mmCIF file of C-alpha atoms in Angstrom:
data_model
loop_
_atom_site.group_PDB
_atom_site.id
_atom_site.type_symbol
_atom_site.label_atom_id
_atom_site.label_comp_id
_atom_site.label_asym_id
_atom_site.label_seq_id
_atom_site.Cartn_x
_atom_site.Cartn_y
_atom_site.Cartn_z
ATOM 1 C CA MET P 1 0.038 -0.082 -0.050
ATOM 2 C CA LYS P 2 2.673 2.430 1.149
ATOM 3 C CA ASP P 3 4.987 1.571 -1.875
ATOM 4 C CA SER P 4 2.240 1.923 -4.343
ATOM 5 C CA PHE P 5 1.318 5.225 -3.005
ATOM 6 C CA PHE P 6 4.855 6.606 -3.302
ATOM 7 C CA GLY P 7 4.977 4.992 -6.702
ATOM 8 C CA ASP P 8 1.946 6.815 -7.916
ATOM 9 C CA LEU P 9 3.217 10.012 -6.272
ATOM 10 C CA HIS P 10 6.516 9.765 -7.958
ATOM 11 C CA GLY P 11 4.844 9.110 -11.361
ATOM 12 C CA GLN P 12 2.274 11.981 -10.967
ATOM 13 C CA GLY P 13 4.237 14.270 -8.852
ATOM 14 C CA ARG P 14 3.080 17.442 -10.732
ATOM 15 C CA ASP P 15 -0.522 16.364 -10.577
ATOM 16 C CA ALA P 16 -0.177 15.539 -6.855
ATOM 17 C CA VAL P 17 1.470 19.049 -6.134
ATOM 18 C CA GLU P 18 -1.444 20.765 -8.098
ATOM 19 C CA PHE P 19 -4.115 18.785 -6.415
ATOM 20 C CA TYR P 20 -2.515 19.492 -2.916
ATOM 21 C CA THR P 21 -2.099 23.273 -3.737
ATOM 22 C CA GLU P 22 -5.824 23.332 -4.956
ATOM 23 C CA LYS P 23 -7.006 21.528 -1.789
ATOM 24 C CA LYS P 24 -5.003 23.963 0.345
ATOM 25 C CA VAL P 25 -6.530 26.949 -1.387
ATOM 26 C CA VAL P 26 -10.010 25.594 -0.837
ATOM 27 C CA VAL P 27 -9.299 24.949 2.830
ATOM 28 C CA GLU P 28 -7.976 28.458 3.316
ATOM 29 C CA ARG P 29 -11.038 29.991 1.757
ATOM 30 C CA TRP P 30 -13.203 27.735 3.914
ATOM 31 C CA MET P 31 -11.452 28.975 6.928
ATOM 32 C CA ASP P 32 -11.775 32.659 6.016
ATOM 33 C CA ARG P 33 -15.696 32.105 5.827
ATOM 34 C CA VAL P 34 -15.764 30.564 9.214
#
């Protein structure tokens, strides 16, 4: 499980970073509303 996760992360590093950044922005906006 762990190895396959890191394998996917390595293969899709750029997508993972974009997904993480997008998620972080959404959380920050949600925190501002609350």
